[in-house]
mmCIF file of C-alpha atoms and ligand atoms in Angstrom:
data_model
loop_
_atom_site.group_PDB
_atom_site.id
_atom_site.type_symbol
_atom_site.label_atom_id
_atom_site.label_comp_id
_atom_site.label_asym_id
_atom_site.label_seq_id
_atom_site.Cartn_x
_atom_site.Cartn_y
_atom_site.Cartn_z
ATOM 1 C CA UNK A 1 -5.906 -14.944 -17.146
ATOM 2 C CA UNK A 2 -3.451 -13.368 -14.910
ATOM 3 C CA UNK A 3 -0.683 -14.675 -13.942
ATOM 4 C CA UNK A 4 -0.470 -17.006 -11.139
ATOM 5 C CA UNK A 5 1.992 -17.750 -8.623
ATOM 6 C CA UNK A 6 3.123 -21.606 -9.146
ATOM 7 C CA UNK A 7 5.680 -22.322 -6.309
ATOM 8 C CA UNK A 8 4.431 -24.201 -3.668
ATOM 9 C CA UNK A 9 5.965 -22.805 0.497
ATOM 10 C CA UNK A 10 7.680 -25.638 1.898
ATOM 11 C CA UNK A 11 9.341 -24.999 5.264
ATOM 12 C CA UNK A 12 13.081 -23.533 5.303
ATOM 13 C CA UNK A 13 15.254 -25.775 6.033
ATOM 14 C CA UNK A 14 18.455 -22.336 6.814
ATOM 15 C CA UNK A 15 18.565 -21.145 10.190
ATOM 16 C CA UNK A 16 16.782 -17.910 10.775
ATOM 17 C CA UNK A 17 19.735 -15.743 13.446
ATOM 18 C CA UNK A 18 21.858 -14.320 10.739
ATOM 19 C CA UNK A 19 22.170 -13.140 7.929
ATOM 20 C CA UNK A 20 19.843 -11.226 6.002
ATOM 21 C CA UNK A 21 15.393 -11.210 6.780
ATOM 22 C CA UNK A 22 14.411 -14.895 5.584
ATOM 23 C CA UNK A 23 11.602 -15.964 7.531
ATOM 24 C CA UNK A 24 10.372 -20.009 7.770
ATOM 25 C CA UNK A 25 9.503 -20.530 4.269
ATOM 26 C CA UNK A 26 13.367 -18.918 2.586
ATOM 27 C CA UNK A 27 11.585 -16.009 1.800
ATOM 28 C CA UNK A 28 13.659 -13.046 1.472
ATOM 29 C CA UNK A 29 12.527 -9.967 3.007
ATOM 30 C CA UNK A 30 13.567 -7.235 1.078
ATOM 31 C CA UNK A 31 10.505 -4.011 1.559
ATOM 32 C CA UNK A 32 9.534 -2.718 4.997
ATOM 33 C CA UNK A 33 5.842 -0.299 4.019
ATOM 34 C CA UNK A 34 4.542 1.575 7.395
ATOM 35 C CA UNK A 35 2.818 3.435 7.973
ATOM 36 C CA UNK A 36 3.687 7.032 9.398
ATOM 37 C CA UNK A 37 -0.075 7.712 11.147
ATOM 38 C CA UNK A 38 -3.665 6.791 11.650
ATOM 39 C CA UNK A 39 -4.107 10.271 10.750
ATOM 40 C CA UNK A 40 -5.992 10.810 7.966
ATOM 41 C CA UNK A 41 -7.877 14.254 5.223
ATOM 42 C CA UNK A 42 -10.640 11.697 3.588
ATOM 43 C CA UNK A 43 -12.453 9.032 5.211
ATOM 44 C CA UNK A 44 -12.630 7.274 1.776
ATOM 45 C CA UNK A 45 -15.719 5.282 1.785
ATOM 46 C CA UNK A 46 -13.993 1.067 1.092
ATOM 47 C CA UNK A 47 -11.479 2.058 4.593
ATOM 48 C CA UNK A 48 -13.102 3.916 7.099
ATOM 49 C CA UNK A 49 -15.669 4.787 8.931
ATOM 50 C CA UNK A 50 -17.225 8.562 8.612
ATOM 51 C CA UNK A 51 -16.576 9.153 11.858
ATOM 52 C CA UNK A 52 -13.082 7.014 12.782
ATOM 53 C CA UNK A 53 -11.355 7.221 16.152
ATOM 54 C CA UNK A 54 -7.560 7.548 16.143
ATOM 55 C CA UNK A 55 -5.459 6.630 18.074
ATOM 56 C CA UNK A 56 -4.178 8.391 21.414
ATOM 57 C CA UNK A 57 -0.756 9.878 19.828
ATOM 58 C CA UNK A 58 1.323 8.709 22.718
ATOM 59 C CA UNK A 59 0.104 4.958 21.256
ATOM 60 C CA UNK A 60 1.961 6.658 17.355
ATOM 61 C CA UNK A 61 5.677 5.917 16.692
ATOM 62 C CA UNK A 62 7.278 9.199 17.107
ATOM 63 C CA UNK A 63 9.422 10.753 13.725
ATOM 64 C CA UNK A 64 12.496 9.558 16.155
ATOM 65 C CA UNK A 65 11.397 5.770 16.984
ATOM 66 C CA UNK A 66 10.137 5.644 13.979
ATOM 67 C CA UNK A 67 14.215 6.130 11.725
ATOM 68 C CA UNK A 68 15.748 4.072 14.410
ATOM 69 C CA UNK A 69 13.124 1.217 13.531
ATOM 70 C CA UNK A 70 13.493 1.851 9.634
ATOM 71 C CA UNK A 71 16.738 1.918 10.541
ATOM 72 C CA UNK A 72 16.809 -1.180 11.766
ATOM 73 C CA UNK A 73 15.728 -2.904 8.359
ATOM 74 C CA UNK A 74 18.045 -1.549 7.013
ATOM 75 C CA UNK A 75 20.478 -2.628 8.670
ATOM 76 C CA UNK A 76 19.353 -5.666 8.107
ATOM 77 C CA UNK A 77 19.147 -5.350 4.320
ATOM 78 C CA UNK A 78 15.608 -4.097 3.850
ATOM 79 C CA UNK A 79 15.988 -2.598 0.624
ATOM 80 C CA UNK A 80 12.798 -0.667 0.004
ATOM 81 C CA UNK A 81 11.237 1.484 2.155
ATOM 82 C CA UNK A 82 7.751 2.602 1.601
ATOM 83 C CA UNK A 83 6.351 5.114 3.640
ATOM 84 C CA UNK A 84 1.978 4.831 3.602
ATOM 85 C CA UNK A 85 -0.355 5.611 6.888
ATOM 86 C CA UNK A 86 -3.220 7.130 7.014
ATOM 87 C CA UNK A 87 -2.476 10.115 4.621
ATOM 88 C CA UNK A 88 1.554 9.739 5.609
ATOM 89 C CA UNK A 89 1.670 13.310 4.169
ATOM 90 C CA UNK A 90 -0.349 15.018 6.810
ATOM 91 C CA UNK A 91 2.073 13.754 9.851
ATOM 92 C CA UNK A 92 3.723 17.256 10.853
ATOM 93 C CA UNK A 93 7.427 16.743 10.426
ATOM 94 C CA UNK A 94 7.079 13.951 8.608
ATOM 95 C CA UNK A 95 9.982 16.186 5.245
ATOM 96 C CA UNK A 96 12.530 15.613 8.222
ATOM 97 C CA UNK A 97 11.823 11.863 8.025
ATOM 98 C CA UNK A 98 12.268 11.488 4.556
ATOM 99 C CA UNK A 99 15.789 13.451 4.852
ATOM 100 C CA UNK A 100 16.798 10.917 7.667
ATOM 101 C CA UNK A 101 15.771 7.640 5.401
ATOM 102 C CA UNK A 102 17.430 9.394 3.155
ATOM 103 C CA UNK A 103 21.086 8.842 4.040
ATOM 104 C CA UNK A 104 20.613 5.132 3.633
ATOM 105 C CA UNK A 105 19.563 6.384 -0.159
ATOM 106 C CA UNK A 106 23.738 8.154 0.092
ATOM 107 C CA UNK A 107 24.909 5.275 1.911
ATOM 108 C CA UNK A 108 24.103 2.565 -1.110
ATOM 109 C CA UNK A 109 21.871 0.525 1.915
ATOM 110 C CA UNK A 110 18.134 1.540 0.342
ATOM 111 C CA UNK A 111 17.170 1.342 -3.153
ATOM 112 C CA UNK A 112 14.201 2.718 -3.358
ATOM 113 C CA UNK A 113 12.214 4.806 -1.186
ATOM 114 C CA UNK A 114 8.544 5.910 -1.645
ATOM 115 C CA UNK A 115 5.528 6.678 -1.079
ATOM 116 C CA UNK A 116 1.705 6.501 -0.899
ATOM 117 C CA UNK A 117 -0.735 9.245 -0.691
ATOM 118 C CA UNK A 118 -3.817 10.247 -1.519
ATOM 119 C CA UNK A 119 -2.475 13.196 -3.373
ATOM 120 C CA UNK A 120 -3.933 16.090 -1.306
ATOM 121 C CA UNK A 121 -0.748 17.712 -0.138
ATOM 122 C CA UNK A 122 1.506 17.124 -2.560
ATOM 123 C CA UNK A 123 1.535 20.342 -4.371
ATOM 124 C CA UNK A 124 3.775 21.836 -1.089
ATOM 125 C CA UNK A 125 6.188 18.817 -0.905
ATOM 126 C CA UNK A 126 6.707 17.276 -3.906
ATOM 127 C CA UNK A 127 10.078 19.152 -4.725
ATOM 128 C CA UNK A 128 11.333 18.569 -1.670
ATOM 129 C CA UNK A 129 10.970 14.746 -1.857
ATOM 130 C CA UNK A 130 12.561 14.479 -4.836
ATOM 131 C CA UNK A 131 15.187 16.390 -2.509
ATOM 132 C CA UNK A 132 14.626 13.706 -0.824
ATOM 133 C CA UNK A 133 16.320 11.097 -3.627
ATOM 134 C CA UNK A 134 11.651 10.292 -3.737
ATOM 135 C CA UNK A 135 12.043 8.724 -7.106
ATOM 136 C CA UNK A 136 8.606 7.747 -7.683
ATOM 137 C CA UNK A 137 4.731 8.204 -5.884
ATOM 138 C CA UNK A 138 1.777 6.921 -5.251
ATOM 139 C CA UNK A 139 -1.367 7.937 -5.492
ATOM 140 C CA UNK A 140 -4.282 6.847 -4.818
ATOM 141 C CA UNK A 141 -7.129 8.325 -7.305
ATOM 142 C CA UNK A 142 -10.748 6.202 -8.190
ATOM 143 C CA UNK A 143 -12.266 8.816 -10.556
ATOM 144 C CA UNK A 144 -11.532 12.028 -11.960
ATOM 145 C CA UNK A 145 -15.151 12.883 -11.688
ATOM 146 C CA UNK A 146 -15.007 16.541 -8.700
ATOM 147 C CA UNK A 147 -18.819 15.068 -7.623
ATOM 148 C CA UNK A 148 -18.121 11.405 -7.436
ATOM 149 C CA UNK A 149 -14.423 12.079 -5.646
ATOM 150 C CA UNK A 150 -16.354 13.996 -3.121
ATOM 151 C CA UNK A 151 -18.598 11.575 -2.208
ATOM 152 C CA UNK A 152 -16.299 8.868 -2.764
ATOM 153 C CA UNK A 153 -12.800 10.509 -0.772
ATOM 154 C CA UNK A 154 -16.513 11.809 1.883
ATOM 155 C CA UNK A 155 -14.215 16.005 2.073
ATOM 156 C CA UNK A 156 -11.046 15.463 -0.590
ATOM 157 C CA UNK A 157 -11.407 17.105 -3.312
ATOM 158 C CA UNK A 158 -10.537 16.314 -7.002
ATOM 159 C CA UNK A 159 -8.910 19.204 -7.857
ATOM 160 C CA UNK A 160 -6.556 20.059 -5.304
ATOM 161 C CA UNK A 161 -5.145 16.057 -6.116
ATOM 162 C CA UNK A 162 -4.457 16.855 -9.976
ATOM 163 C CA UNK A 163 -2.483 19.726 -8.200
ATOM 164 C CA UNK A 164 -0.363 17.840 -6.392
ATOM 165 C CA UNK A 165 0.164 14.790 -9.239
ATOM 166 C CA UNK A 166 1.351 18.114 -11.242
ATOM 167 C CA UNK A 167 3.189 19.226 -8.729
ATOM 168 C CA UNK A 168 4.402 16.189 -8.839
ATOM 169 C CA UNK A 169 5.824 15.118 -12.453
ATOM 170 C CA UNK A 170 7.101 18.939 -12.518
ATOM 171 C CA UNK A 171 9.145 17.752 -9.189
ATOM 172 C CA UNK A 172 10.780 14.844 -11.920
ATOM 173 C CA UNK A 173 8.625 12.006 -9.569
ATOM 174 C CA UNK A 174 7.302 9.348 -11.943
ATOM 175 C CA UNK A 175 3.285 8.884 -10.869
ATOM 176 C CA UNK A 176 1.285 5.637 -10.682
ATOM 177 C CA UNK A 177 -2.217 5.943 -10.548
ATOM 178 C CA UNK A 178 -3.810 3.235 -7.889
ATOM 179 C CA UNK A 179 -7.208 2.765 -8.726
ATOM 180 C CA UNK A 180 -9.635 0.548 -6.032
ATOM 181 C CA UNK A 181 -11.619 -1.392 -8.737
ATOM 182 C CA UNK A 182 -15.941 -0.586 -6.541
ATOM 183 C CA UNK A 183 -18.277 -1.718 -8.322
ATOM 184 C CA UNK A 184 -21.445 0.439 -10.028
ATOM 185 C CA UNK A 185 -18.602 2.684 -9.540
ATOM 186 C CA UNK A 186 -15.032 2.180 -11.347
ATOM 187 C CA UNK A 187 -16.893 0.258 -14.653
ATOM 188 C CA UNK A 188 -17.435 3.869 -15.839
ATOM 189 C CA UNK A 189 -14.363 5.054 -14.478
ATOM 190 C CA UNK A 190 -12.423 2.503 -16.998
ATOM 191 C CA UNK A 191 -11.641 4.364 -19.770
ATOM 192 C CA UNK A 192 -11.087 7.746 -18.557
ATOM 193 C CA UNK A 193 -9.059 6.279 -16.158
ATOM 194 C CA UNK A 194 -6.963 4.587 -19.151
ATOM 195 C CA UNK A 195 -6.998 7.380 -21.443
ATOM 196 C CA UNK A 196 -6.043 10.501 -18.346
ATOM 197 C CA UNK A 197 -3.200 7.955 -17.253
ATOM 198 C CA UNK A 198 -1.793 7.728 -20.403
ATOM 199 C CA UNK A 199 -2.407 11.574 -22.227
ATOM 200 C CA UNK A 200 -0.466 12.329 -18.531
ATOM 201 C CA UNK A 201 2.236 9.623 -18.862
ATOM 202 C CA UNK A 202 1.174 8.244 -15.121
ATOM 203 C CA UNK A 203 0.856 4.115 -14.577
ATOM 204 C CA UNK A 204 -1.980 2.602 -13.554
ATOM 205 C CA UNK A 205 -2.722 0.273 -11.309
ATOM 206 C CA UNK A 206 -6.265 -1.483 -10.239
ATOM 207 C CA UNK A 207 -6.942 -2.791 -6.779
ATOM 208 C CA UNK A 208 -9.669 -4.931 -5.971
ATOM 209 C CA UNK A 209 -11.670 -3.916 -2.621
ATOM 210 C CA UNK A 210 -10.399 -5.825 0.857
ATOM 211 C CA UNK A 211 -12.236 -6.952 4.123
ATOM 212 C CA UNK A 212 -10.158 -5.042 6.405
ATOM 213 C CA UNK A 213 -11.586 -2.592 8.637
ATOM 214 C CA UNK A 214 -14.876 -2.875 10.491
ATOM 215 C CA UNK A 215 -17.267 -1.940 6.943
ATOM 216 C CA UNK A 216 -19.906 -3.907 7.107
ATOM 217 C CA UNK A 217 -20.097 -7.482 5.436
ATOM 218 C CA UNK A 218 -23.093 -6.761 3.390
ATOM 219 C CA UNK A 219 -21.238 -3.518 2.169
ATOM 220 C CA UNK A 220 -18.041 -5.934 1.185
ATOM 221 C CA UNK A 221 -19.679 -7.758 -1.000
ATOM 222 C CA UNK A 222 -21.257 -4.584 -2.963
ATOM 223 C CA UNK A 223 -18.440 -3.289 -3.370
ATOM 224 C CA UNK A 224 -16.596 -5.905 -4.424
ATOM 225 C CA UNK A 225 -15.458 -5.976 -8.010
ATOM 226 C CA UNK A 226 -13.335 -9.035 -9.320
ATOM 227 C CA UNK A 227 -10.514 -7.076 -11.518
ATOM 228 C CA UNK A 228 -11.480 -9.907 -14.280
ATOM 229 C CA UNK A 229 -14.428 -8.147 -14.516
ATOM 230 C CA UNK A 230 -11.936 -5.106 -15.527
ATOM 231 C CA UNK A 231 -10.140 -6.930 -17.662
ATOM 232 C CA UNK A 232 -12.400 -8.237 -20.882
ATOM 233 C CA UNK A 233 -14.414 -4.565 -20.737
ATOM 234 C CA UNK A 234 -10.404 -3.744 -21.584
ATOM 235 C CA UNK A 235 -10.562 -7.238 -23.488
ATOM 236 C CA UNK A 236 -13.847 -5.125 -25.521
ATOM 237 C CA UNK A 237 -11.094 -2.005 -26.405
ATOM 238 C CA UNK A 238 -7.721 -2.673 -26.884
ATOM 239 C CA UNK A 239 -5.658 -5.647 -27.824
ATOM 240 C CA UNK A 240 -3.986 -7.080 -24.150
ATOM 241 C CA UNK A 241 -0.275 -8.225 -23.519
ATOM 242 C CA UNK A 242 0.074 -10.044 -20.848
ATOM 243 C CA UNK A 243 3.191 -9.573 -18.898
ATOM 244 C CA UNK A 244 6.283 -11.461 -17.762
ATOM 245 C CA UNK A 245 8.021 -10.731 -14.349
ATOM 246 C CA UNK A 246 6.808 -10.229 -10.661
ATOM 247 C CA UNK A 247 8.388 -7.456 -7.948
ATOM 248 C CA UNK A 248 7.568 -9.549 -5.487
ATOM 249 C CA UNK A 249 4.329 -8.701 -4.930
ATOM 250 C CA UNK A 250 0.574 -8.865 -5.454
ATOM 251 C CA UNK A 251 0.438 -7.370 -8.757
ATOM 252 C CA UNK A 252 0.027 -8.397 -12.178
ATOM 253 C CA UNK A 253 0.375 -6.484 -15.105
ATOM 254 C CA UNK A 254 -0.796 -6.241 -18.456
ATOM 255 C CA UNK A 255 0.121 -3.715 -21.087
ATOM 256 C CA UNK A 256 -2.942 -2.248 -24.128
ATOM 257 C CA UNK A 257 -0.280 -3.092 -27.613
ATOM 258 C CA UNK A 258 -2.815 0.204 -29.023
ATOM 259 C CA UNK A 259 -1.077 2.761 -26.340
ATOM 260 C CA UNK A 260 1.400 0.750 -24.318
ATOM 261 C CA UNK A 261 0.171 1.298 -21.548
ATOM 262 C CA UNK A 262 1.125 -0.991 -18.205
ATOM 263 C CA UNK A 263 -1.765 -1.718 -16.858
ATOM 264 C CA UNK A 264 -1.620 -3.429 -13.457
ATOM 265 C CA UNK A 265 -3.299 -6.092 -11.483
ATOM 266 C CA UNK A 266 -3.895 -6.376 -7.836
ATOM 267 C CA UNK A 267 -6.091 -9.171 -7.277
ATOM 268 C CA UNK A 268 -4.878 -10.729 -3.683
ATOM 269 C CA UNK A 269 -8.287 -12.134 -3.438
ATOM 270 C CA UNK A 270 -8.061 -13.896 -6.619
ATOM 271 C CA UNK A 271 -4.824 -14.853 -6.699
ATOM 272 C CA UNK A 272 -2.227 -15.828 -4.455
ATOM 273 C CA UNK A 273 0.673 -14.001 -4.492
ATOM 274 C CA UNK A 274 1.738 -14.719 -1.046
ATOM 275 C CA UNK A 275 4.647 -17.311 -2.695
ATOM 276 C CA UNK A 276 6.899 -14.856 -3.709
ATOM 277 C CA UNK A 277 5.942 -11.750 -0.581
ATOM 278 C CA UNK A 278 9.166 -10.521 0.001
ATOM 279 C CA UNK A 279 7.449 -7.957 2.047
ATOM 280 C CA UNK A 280 6.433 -7.139 5.623
ATOM 281 C CA UNK A 281 4.555 -3.867 6.959
ATOM 282 C CA UNK A 282 4.825 -1.356 10.288
ATOM 283 C CA UNK A 283 1.454 -0.264 11.376
ATOM 284 C CA UNK A 284 1.882 3.773 12.702
ATOM 285 C CA UNK A 285 2.329 2.095 17.332
ATOM 286 C CA UNK A 286 5.249 -0.184 15.685
ATOM 287 C CA UNK A 287 3.801 -3.178 15.896
ATOM 288 C CA UNK A 288 5.048 -5.521 12.785
ATOM 289 C CA UNK A 289 2.555 -7.307 10.489
ATOM 290 C CA UNK A 290 4.578 -10.164 8.398
ATOM 291 C CA UNK A 291 0.945 -10.628 6.258
ATOM 292 C CA UNK A 292 -1.851 -7.596 5.060
ATOM 293 C CA UNK A 293 -4.293 -10.584 6.157
ATOM 294 C CA UNK A 294 -3.379 -12.076 8.810
ATOM 295 C CA UNK A 295 -4.093 -11.518 12.433
ATOM 296 C CA UNK A 296 -1.039 -12.304 13.514
ATOM 297 C CA UNK A 297 1.847 -9.442 14.192
ATOM 298 C CA UNK A 298 4.018 -8.462 16.324
ATOM 299 C CA UNK A 299 4.723 -5.417 18.812
ATOM 300 C CA UNK A 300 8.232 -3.842 18.181
ATOM 301 C CA UNK A 301 7.242 -0.629 20.448
ATOM 302 C CA UNK A 302 7.774 -1.975 23.599
ATOM 303 C CA UNK A 303 11.428 -3.664 22.307
ATOM 304 C CA UNK A 304 12.751 -1.108 20.323
ATOM 305 C CA UNK A 305 11.154 1.290 24.194
ATOM 306 C CA UNK A 306 12.006 -0.645 26.170
ATOM 307 C CA UNK A 307 16.008 -1.727 25.622
ATOM 308 C CA UNK A 308 18.098 0.682 24.127
ATOM 309 C CA UNK A 309 19.855 -2.216 22.980
ATOM 310 C CA UNK A 310 21.163 -2.909 19.274
ATOM 311 C CA UNK A 311 20.804 -6.279 18.554
ATOM 312 C CA UNK A 312 17.518 -6.759 21.170
ATOM 313 C CA UNK A 313 15.064 -4.441 18.386
ATOM 314 C CA UNK A 314 17.253 -6.833 15.648
ATOM 315 C CA UNK A 315 16.707 -9.878 17.458
ATOM 316 C CA UNK A 316 12.724 -9.236 17.725
ATOM 317 C CA UNK A 317 12.817 -8.013 14.611
ATOM 318 C CA UNK A 318 14.659 -11.794 12.937
ATOM 319 C CA UNK A 319 12.371 -13.478 15.693
ATOM 320 C CA UNK A 320 8.428 -11.258 14.138
ATOM 321 C CA UNK A 321 10.093 -11.734 9.815
ATOM 322 C CA UNK A 322 10.643 -16.152 11.256
ATOM 323 C CA UNK A 323 6.429 -16.175 12.375
ATOM 324 C CA UNK A 324 5.577 -15.129 8.624
ATOM 325 C CA UNK A 325 2.531 -17.018 8.296
ATOM 326 C CA UNK A 326 2.361 -19.089 4.940
ATOM 327 C CA UNK A 327 0.007 -16.777 3.240
ATOM 328 C CA UNK A 328 -3.258 -15.166 3.697
ATOM 329 C CA UNK A 329 -7.121 -16.950 3.726
ATOM 330 C CA UNK A 330 -8.871 -14.277 1.896
ATOM 331 C CA UNK A 331 -11.937 -15.514 0.426
ATOM 332 C CA UNK A 332 -14.843 -14.338 -1.674
ATOM 333 C CA UNK A 333 -16.361 -17.323 -3.273
ATOM 334 C CA UNK A 334 -18.607 -18.192 -0.348
ATOM 335 C CA UNK A 335 -21.653 -15.833 0.788
ATOM 336 C CA UNK A 336 -19.281 -13.975 3.528
ATOM 337 C CA UNK A 337 -16.849 -12.971 2.518
ATOM 338 C CA UNK A 338 -14.207 -14.893 4.469
ATOM 339 C CA UNK A 339 -10.797 -14.169 5.750
ATOM 340 C CA UNK A 340 -11.675 -10.308 6.664
ATOM 341 C CA UNK A 341 -9.542 -8.462 9.115
ATOM 342 C CA UNK A 342 -11.128 -6.364 11.034
ATOM 343 C CA UNK A 343 -7.533 -3.754 11.369
ATOM 344 C CA UNK A 344 -7.904 -1.181 9.248
ATOM 345 C CA UNK A 345 -6.044 0.210 6.546
ATOM 346 C CA UNK A 346 -4.975 3.347 7.923
ATOM 347 C CA UNK A 347 -3.088 2.081 10.857
ATOM 348 C CA UNK A 348 -0.958 -0.651 9.275
ATOM 349 C CA UNK A 349 -0.631 1.166 5.604
ATOM 350 C CA UNK A 350 -2.333 -0.225 2.377
HETATM 351 N N1 SAM B 1 -3.630 8.344 2.118
HETATM 352 C C1 SAM B 1 -2.764 7.324 0.899
HETATM 353 C C2 SAM B 1 -3.401 6.891 0.272
HETATM 354 O O1 SAM B 1 -4.649 6.372 0.239
HETATM 355 O O2 SAM B 1 -2.940 6.697 -0.968
HETATM 356 C C3 SAM B 1 -2.143 5.906 1.893
HETATM 357 C C4 SAM B 1 -3.199 4.776 2.589
HETATM 358 S S1 SAM B 1 -3.939 4.030 2.222
HETATM 359 C C5 SAM B 1 -4.658 3.117 2.986
HETATM 360 C C6 SAM B 1 -3.047 2.738 0.658
HETATM 361 C C7 SAM B 1 -4.418 2.383 -0.285
HETATM 362 O O3 SAM B 1 -5.171 1.015 0.211
HETATM 363 C C8 SAM B 1 -4.737 4.022 -1.153
HETATM 364 O O4 SAM B 1 -4.630 3.287 -2.757
HETATM 365 C C9 SAM B 1 -6.046 2.323 -0.738
HETATM 366 O O5 SAM B 1 -6.629 3.546 -2.523
HETATM 367 C C10 SAM B 1 -6.066 1.658 -0.639
HETATM 368 N N2 SAM B 1 -7.924 1.364 1.137
HETATM 369 C C11 SAM B 1 -7.744 1.911 1.099
HETATM 370 N N3 SAM B 1 -8.229 0.674 2.322
HETATM 371 C C12 SAM B 1 -9.015 -0.028 1.353
HETATM 372 C C13 SAM B 1 -9.358 -1.627 1.452
HETATM 373 N N4 SAM B 1 -9.943 -1.861 2.097
HETATM 374 N N5 SAM B 1 -9.466 -2.944 0.185
HETATM 375 C C14 SAM B 1 -8.369 -2.767 -0.183
HETATM 376 N N6 SAM B 1 -7.929 -1.249 -0.723
HETATM 377 C C15 SAM B 1 -7.477 -0.294 -0.148
HETATM 378 FE FE1 SF4 B 2 -7.242 7.814 3.415
HETATM 379 FE FE2 SF4 B 2 -6.531 6.577 1.908
HETATM 380 FE FE3 SF4 B 2 -7.771 5.541 3.432
HETATM 381 FE FE4 SF4 B 2 -9.143 7.729 1.764
HETATM 382 S S1 SF4 B 2 -7.266 5.495 1.155
HETATM 383 S S2 SF4 B 2 -8.980 7.450 4.141
HETATM 384 S S3 SF4 B 2 -7.554 8.665 1.718
HETATM 385 S S4 SF4 B 2 -5.954 6.606 4.608
#
């Protein structure tokens, strides 16, 4: 079994409102994930419908608004910023935003500026991302088979993504491959992905498919492949050594004794990681989601657009963090996925 979080959350006696960002359960919030667009050049079957309706452009935060909001979070103690989407690198002018955020790295306020990408635009942007202080990049890649890749992403080309990954490495970026575990698919991909990542020196993490967005319940149950299944398959070929330590997120790590490789497992559905959750997500319209698995959210666009005062914006952020729920209710153990959330991953940011 993977190590489970054991702490039970209890309400915090400290008063919110001053100092570092802390929620009502004393969890310190230091990690912000920002979706900079809901648009994407792929239509991955587990993420988006083929004919997806994107939001009107006026609803998206401008890059200047994103700068102001992210900078406010950094001012309140956020030290890690992950840019995601949709596909972040399809947003026009996004490299200017990375350049702007790099000032917080230079000042020492931000420890890490990073992104999650499908890799389609990485070949042309990798060097500039490195120049902006990005050191690591997560690239989503579920298969190394070109035909399967095209079917799964509905419009992606594997070769383009592999070129992007090579460019990232050439620019000095560390690459972590994220693969969503899908029944009837990842069983075949497991060893090719593990071997390829070992040969290329990439980290690798598997993610359980989550019940987000409009995908039908039947489809979700068909797609769901528990990571315990992948782990058992790995154990058939490798000696697995659990690694201690947590990033405050849902990932747990194993080392393959034979290769020294570290494999991550993100299991929001089978393991409770909420006790150590240090993150919140800002959607592309300025909605703050303090829990990926709950519908509750706070609109920060209105205070952002309505008031030029930084203090009021900070107050709105603190109030939203104070309402961060204790945890999510995802559950596949019943006949239908419990705790499903209608909002799609591309708007909230994965
Ligand atoms: N477009 C970028 C990408 O694919 O890396 C960034 C956004 S994408 C929404 C972020 C991550 O969410 C990807 O690794 C993707 O595989 C994952 N993802 C999307 N839908 C998911 C779902 N329903 N369950 C689990 N992971 C999902
Ligand atoms: Fe686009 Fe990423 Fe969603 Fe795939 S997972 S459709 S690449 S946003």
